[in-house]
Coordinates of C-alpha atoms (C1' of nucleotides) in Angstrom, one line a residue:
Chain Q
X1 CA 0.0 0.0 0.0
X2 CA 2.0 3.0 1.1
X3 CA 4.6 4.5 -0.7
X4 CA 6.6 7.8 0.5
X5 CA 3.5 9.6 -0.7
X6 CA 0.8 7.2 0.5
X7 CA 2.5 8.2 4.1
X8 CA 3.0 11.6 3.6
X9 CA -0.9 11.7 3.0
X10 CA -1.9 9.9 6.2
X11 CA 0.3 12.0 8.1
X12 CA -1.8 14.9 6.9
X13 CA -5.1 13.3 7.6
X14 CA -4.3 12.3 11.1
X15 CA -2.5 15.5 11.7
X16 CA -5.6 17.6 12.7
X17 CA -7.2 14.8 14.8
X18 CA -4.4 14.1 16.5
X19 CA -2.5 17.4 17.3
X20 CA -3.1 19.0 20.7
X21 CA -5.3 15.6 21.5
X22 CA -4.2 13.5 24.7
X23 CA -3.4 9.9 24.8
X24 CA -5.7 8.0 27.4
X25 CA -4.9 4.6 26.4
X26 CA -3.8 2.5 24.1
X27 CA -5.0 -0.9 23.0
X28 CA -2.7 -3.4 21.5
X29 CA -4.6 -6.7 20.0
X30 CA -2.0 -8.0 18.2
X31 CA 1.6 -7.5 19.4
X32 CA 3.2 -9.3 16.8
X33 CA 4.2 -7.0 13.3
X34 CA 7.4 -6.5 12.1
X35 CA 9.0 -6.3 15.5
X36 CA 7.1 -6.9 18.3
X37 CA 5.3 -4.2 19.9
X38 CA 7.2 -3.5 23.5
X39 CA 4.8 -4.3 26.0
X40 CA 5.5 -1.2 28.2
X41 CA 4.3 1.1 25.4
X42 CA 0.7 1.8 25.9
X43 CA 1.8 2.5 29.9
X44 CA 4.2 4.9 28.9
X45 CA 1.9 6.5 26.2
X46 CA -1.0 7.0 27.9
X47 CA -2.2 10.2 29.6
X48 CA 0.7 12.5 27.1
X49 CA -0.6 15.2 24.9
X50 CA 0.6 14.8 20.9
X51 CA 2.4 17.8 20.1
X52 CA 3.5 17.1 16.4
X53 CA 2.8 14.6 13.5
X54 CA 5.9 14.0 11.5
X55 CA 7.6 12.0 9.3
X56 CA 11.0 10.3 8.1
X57 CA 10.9 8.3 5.2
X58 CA 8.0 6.3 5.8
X59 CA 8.1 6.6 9.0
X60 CA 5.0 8.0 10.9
X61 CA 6.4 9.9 14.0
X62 CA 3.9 11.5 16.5
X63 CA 5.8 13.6 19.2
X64 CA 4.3 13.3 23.1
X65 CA 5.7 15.1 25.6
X66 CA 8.2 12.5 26.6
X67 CA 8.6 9.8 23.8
X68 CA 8.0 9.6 20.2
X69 CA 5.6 7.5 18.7
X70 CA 7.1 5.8 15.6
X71 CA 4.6 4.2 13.0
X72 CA 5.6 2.2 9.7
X73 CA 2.9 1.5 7.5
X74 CA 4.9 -1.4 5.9
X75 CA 3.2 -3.4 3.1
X76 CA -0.5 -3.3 4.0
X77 CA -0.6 -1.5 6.8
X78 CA -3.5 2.1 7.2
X79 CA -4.0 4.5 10.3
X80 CA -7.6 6.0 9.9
X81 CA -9.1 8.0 12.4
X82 CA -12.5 6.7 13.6
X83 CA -14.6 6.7 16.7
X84 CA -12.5 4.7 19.6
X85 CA -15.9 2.5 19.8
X86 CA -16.2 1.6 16.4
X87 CA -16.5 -2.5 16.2
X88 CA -13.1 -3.8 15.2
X89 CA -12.2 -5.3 11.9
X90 CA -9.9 -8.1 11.2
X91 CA -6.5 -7.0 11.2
X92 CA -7.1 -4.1 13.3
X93 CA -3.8 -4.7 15.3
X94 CA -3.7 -1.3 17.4
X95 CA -5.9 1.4 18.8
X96 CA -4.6 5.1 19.9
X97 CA -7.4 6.5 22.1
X98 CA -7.7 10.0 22.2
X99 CA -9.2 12.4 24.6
X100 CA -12.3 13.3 22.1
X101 CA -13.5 10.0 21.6
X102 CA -12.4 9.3 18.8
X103 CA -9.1 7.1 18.0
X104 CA -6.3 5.8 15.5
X105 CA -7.0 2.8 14.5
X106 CA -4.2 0.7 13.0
X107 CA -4.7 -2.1 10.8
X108 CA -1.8 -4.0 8.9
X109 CA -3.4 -7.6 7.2
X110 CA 0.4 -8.7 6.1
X111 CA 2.2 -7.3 9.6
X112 CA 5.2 -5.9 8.2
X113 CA 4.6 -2.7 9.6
X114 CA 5.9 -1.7 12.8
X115 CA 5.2 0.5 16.2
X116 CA 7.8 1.7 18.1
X117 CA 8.4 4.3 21.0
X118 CA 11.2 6.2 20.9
X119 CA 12.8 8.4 24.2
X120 CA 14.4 10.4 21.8
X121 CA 15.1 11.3 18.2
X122 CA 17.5 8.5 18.1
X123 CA 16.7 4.7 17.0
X124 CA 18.8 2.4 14.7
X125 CA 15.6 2.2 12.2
X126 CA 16.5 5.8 11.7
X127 CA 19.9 6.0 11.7
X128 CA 21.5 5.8 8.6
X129 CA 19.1 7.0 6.4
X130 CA 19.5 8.7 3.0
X131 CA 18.2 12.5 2.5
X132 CA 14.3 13.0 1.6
X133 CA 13.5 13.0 -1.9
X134 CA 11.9 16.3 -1.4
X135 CA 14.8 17.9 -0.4
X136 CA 17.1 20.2 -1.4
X137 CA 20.8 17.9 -0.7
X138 CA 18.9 15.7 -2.5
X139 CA 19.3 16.2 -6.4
X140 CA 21.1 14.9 -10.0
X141 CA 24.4 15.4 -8.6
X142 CA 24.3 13.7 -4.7
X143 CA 22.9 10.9 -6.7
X144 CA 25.5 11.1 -9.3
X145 CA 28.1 10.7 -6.4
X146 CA 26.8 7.6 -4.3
X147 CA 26.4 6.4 -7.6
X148 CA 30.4 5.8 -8.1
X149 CA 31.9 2.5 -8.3
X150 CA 28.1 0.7 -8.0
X151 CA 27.4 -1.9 -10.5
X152 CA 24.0 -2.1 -9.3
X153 CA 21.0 -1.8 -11.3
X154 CA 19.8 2.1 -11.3
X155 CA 16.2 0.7 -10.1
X156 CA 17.5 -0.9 -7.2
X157 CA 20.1 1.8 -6.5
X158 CA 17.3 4.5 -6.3
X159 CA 15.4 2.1 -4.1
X160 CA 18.4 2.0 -1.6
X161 CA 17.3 3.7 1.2
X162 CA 20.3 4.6 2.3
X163 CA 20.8 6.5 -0.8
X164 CA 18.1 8.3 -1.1
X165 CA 14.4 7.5 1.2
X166 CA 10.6 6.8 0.0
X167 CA 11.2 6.0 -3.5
X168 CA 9.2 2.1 -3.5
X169 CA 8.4 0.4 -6.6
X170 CA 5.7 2.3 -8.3
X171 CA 7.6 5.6 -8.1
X172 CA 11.4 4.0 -9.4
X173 CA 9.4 2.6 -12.1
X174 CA 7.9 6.3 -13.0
X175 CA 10.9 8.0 -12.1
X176 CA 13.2 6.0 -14.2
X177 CA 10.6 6.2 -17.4
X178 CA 10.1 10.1 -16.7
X179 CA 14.0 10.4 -17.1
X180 CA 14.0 7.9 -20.1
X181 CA 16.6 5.9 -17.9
X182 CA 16.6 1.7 -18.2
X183 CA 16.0 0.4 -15.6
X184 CA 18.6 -2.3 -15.2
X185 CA 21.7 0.2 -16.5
X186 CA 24.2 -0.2 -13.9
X187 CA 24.2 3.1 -11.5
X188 CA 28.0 4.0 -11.9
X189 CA 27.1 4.3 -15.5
X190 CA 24.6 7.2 -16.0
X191 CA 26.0 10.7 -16.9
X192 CA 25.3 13.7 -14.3
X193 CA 23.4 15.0 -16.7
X194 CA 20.8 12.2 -16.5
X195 CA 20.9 11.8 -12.5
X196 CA 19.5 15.7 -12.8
X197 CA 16.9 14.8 -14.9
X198 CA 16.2 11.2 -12.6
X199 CA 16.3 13.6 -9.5
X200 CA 13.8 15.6 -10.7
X201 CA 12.1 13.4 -11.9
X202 CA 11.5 12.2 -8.8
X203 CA 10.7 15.0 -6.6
X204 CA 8.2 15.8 -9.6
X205 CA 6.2 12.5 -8.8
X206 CA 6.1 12.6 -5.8
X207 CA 4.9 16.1 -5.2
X208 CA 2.1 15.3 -7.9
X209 CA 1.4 12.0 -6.3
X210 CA 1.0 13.7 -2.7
X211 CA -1.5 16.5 -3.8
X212 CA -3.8 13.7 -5.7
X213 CA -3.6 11.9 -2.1
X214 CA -1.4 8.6 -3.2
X215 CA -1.5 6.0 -5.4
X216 CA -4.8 3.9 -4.9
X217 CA -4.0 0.4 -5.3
X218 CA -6.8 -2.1 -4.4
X219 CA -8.7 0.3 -1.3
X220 CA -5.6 2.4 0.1
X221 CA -6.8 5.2 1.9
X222 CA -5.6 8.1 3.7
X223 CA -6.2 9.0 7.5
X224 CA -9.2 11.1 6.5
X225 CA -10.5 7.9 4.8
X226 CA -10.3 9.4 1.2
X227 CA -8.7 7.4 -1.7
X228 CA -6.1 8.5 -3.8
X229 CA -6.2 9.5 -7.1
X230 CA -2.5 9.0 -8.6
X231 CA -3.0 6.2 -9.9
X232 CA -4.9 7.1 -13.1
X233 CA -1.7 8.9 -13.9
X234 CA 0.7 5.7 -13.8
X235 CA 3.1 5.4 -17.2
X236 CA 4.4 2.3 -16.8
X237 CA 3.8 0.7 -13.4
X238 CA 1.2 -2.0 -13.6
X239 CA 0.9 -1.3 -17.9
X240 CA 3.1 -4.2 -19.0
X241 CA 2.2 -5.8 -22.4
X242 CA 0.3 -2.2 -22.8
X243 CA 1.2 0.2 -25.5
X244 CA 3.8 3.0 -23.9
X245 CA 1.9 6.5 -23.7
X246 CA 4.9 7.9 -25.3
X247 CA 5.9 6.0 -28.3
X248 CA 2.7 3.2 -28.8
X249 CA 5.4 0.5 -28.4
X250 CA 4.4 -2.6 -26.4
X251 CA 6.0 -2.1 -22.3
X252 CA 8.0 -4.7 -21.5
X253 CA 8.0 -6.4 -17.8
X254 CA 11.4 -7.7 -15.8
X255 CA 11.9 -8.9 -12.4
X256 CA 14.9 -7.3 -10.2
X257 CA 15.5 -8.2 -7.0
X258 CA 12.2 -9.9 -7.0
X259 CA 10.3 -6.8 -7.7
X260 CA 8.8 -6.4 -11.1
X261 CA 10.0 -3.1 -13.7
X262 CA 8.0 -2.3 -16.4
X263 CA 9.4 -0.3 -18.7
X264 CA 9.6 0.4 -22.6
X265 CA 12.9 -0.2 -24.4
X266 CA 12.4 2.6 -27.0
X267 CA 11.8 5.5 -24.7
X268 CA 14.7 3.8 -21.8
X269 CA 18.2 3.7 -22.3
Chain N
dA1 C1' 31.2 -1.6 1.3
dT2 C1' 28.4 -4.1 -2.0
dG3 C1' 25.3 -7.2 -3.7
dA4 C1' 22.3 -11.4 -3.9
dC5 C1' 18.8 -13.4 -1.5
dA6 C1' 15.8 -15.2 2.2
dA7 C1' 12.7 -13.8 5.6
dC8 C1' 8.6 -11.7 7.8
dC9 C1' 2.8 -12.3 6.7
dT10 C1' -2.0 -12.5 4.5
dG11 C1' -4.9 -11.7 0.6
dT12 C1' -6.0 -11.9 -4.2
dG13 C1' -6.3 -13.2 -8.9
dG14 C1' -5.1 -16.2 -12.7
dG15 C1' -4.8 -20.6 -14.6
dC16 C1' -6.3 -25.2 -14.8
Chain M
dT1 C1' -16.7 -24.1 -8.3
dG2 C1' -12.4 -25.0 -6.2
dC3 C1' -7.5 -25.5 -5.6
dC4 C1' -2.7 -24.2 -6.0
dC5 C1' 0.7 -21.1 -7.2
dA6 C1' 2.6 -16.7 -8.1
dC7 C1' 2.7 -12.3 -6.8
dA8 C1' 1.7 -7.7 -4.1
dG9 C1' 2.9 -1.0 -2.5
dG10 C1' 8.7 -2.7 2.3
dT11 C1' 12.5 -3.4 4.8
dT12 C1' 16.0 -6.0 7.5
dG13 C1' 19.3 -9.5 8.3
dT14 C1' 22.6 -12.8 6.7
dC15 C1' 26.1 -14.4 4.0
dA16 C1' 29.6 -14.5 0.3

DNA sequence: ATGACAACCTGTGGGC
DNA sequence: TGCCCACAGGTTGTCA
């Protein structure tokens, strides 16, 4: 479900419910997700005040007074805000009660998200972390130098999270058609020139893909419940053995890493 | 350091 | 209709 911009668009849905609220409890039914849920963490939680909704990467971090509250979405994983009585779905792993009634409700089918709380800015999962894509130390030419010496595939170098964060599948797949870049070229071997255009390329998508609310695959939705609308706008992604909008020649589909590119052969080099 | 790959889970859709 | 397999938006850990 969430990419970079899938999370970006919780994080503003939530944001308004949740700032200024107070925790009064929180309800874990299902401790086991990508790490185990620390069972001191609804103790420690409860009764603080939310004073900011963040985020790192994919990371969801909501600010209390003492700790930070650190969310990962991973593959399946939603945080909607809803009445704290509404009946409980399957899957609905965790419930943030609020002071108003109302809570966030967490719900992760596949479990590879992850909640965390953090006594300070510090943890490992955040250490170590490429610059945000939306950034300004992020552009043609940062990429251009981690790029050196890597034989890597370009799609999976861009998908390195400790070169650059937040760009999944469906985004290296747009970026690298946007910039006309193949995606198995290896990453030492793409001019400057061409990292600026795969830069921007990048921020460009995912600023468009954050104002249309995400990328709805299957029922994503954001905090606010609304679906996304990015996905209407997909070039390649999900379009193999479908003519390329650019050229009318037939996409072609490889796997990398286990992760499938789709791209066209006339329009990449 | 880099890269290849398995692992963590459940749900869904296609092919037979 | 039903079953089995492949695959799905992410990341980490391990090993060569």
């Amino acid at each position: 479900m969430p990419e970079l911009p899938e999370v970006e668009t919780t994080r503003r849905g939530i944001e308004p419910h949740v700032v200024g609220r107070r925790v009064v409890s929180v309800i874990v039914r299902q401790a086991s997700l990508r790490w185990p849920v620390e069972a001191a963490l609804p103790k420690v939680a409860a009764g603080q005040a939310v004073l900011r909704a963040r985020r790192r990467a994919k990371y969801l971090l909501l600010d209390l007074e003492t700790h930070t509250l650190m969310v990962h979405l991973g593959m399946s994983g939603s945080l909607r805000v809803m009445p704290a009585g509404a009946p409980t779905l399957f899957h609905d792993h965790v419930d943030i009660v609020l002071d108003d009634g109302n809570c966030l409700r967490y719900n992760d089918p596949r479990r590879f998200g992850s909640l965390h709380l953090l006594s300070s800015d510090e943890h490992p999962l955040l250490s170590n972390l490429g610059p945000e894509p939306l950034s300004a130390e992020f552009d043609g030419a940062w990429l251009y130098h981690r790029a050196r010496g890597r034989r890597a595939a370009v799609k999976q170098f861009i998908m390195d999270g400790h070169v650059v964060v937040g760009v999944g599948n469906i985004y290296a797949n747009e970026a690298l058609f946007m910039a006309g870049i193949h995606p198995a070229r290896a990453a030492g071997r793409i001019s400057l020139e061409r990292y600026r255009r795969l830069a921007e390329a990048i921020k460009v998508l995912l600023l468009a893909a954050i104002e249309q609310g995400g990328t709805t695959l299957r029922d994503f939705v954001g905090g606010d419940g609304k679906p996304g609308y990015f996905a209407q706008q997909l070039r390649v992604y999900g379009r193999a053995q479908l003519a390329c909008r650019q050229c009318a020649g037939i996409l072609r589909e490889i796997r990398q890493g286990n992760r499938s590119s789709v791209y066209c052969s006339n329009c990449q080099r």
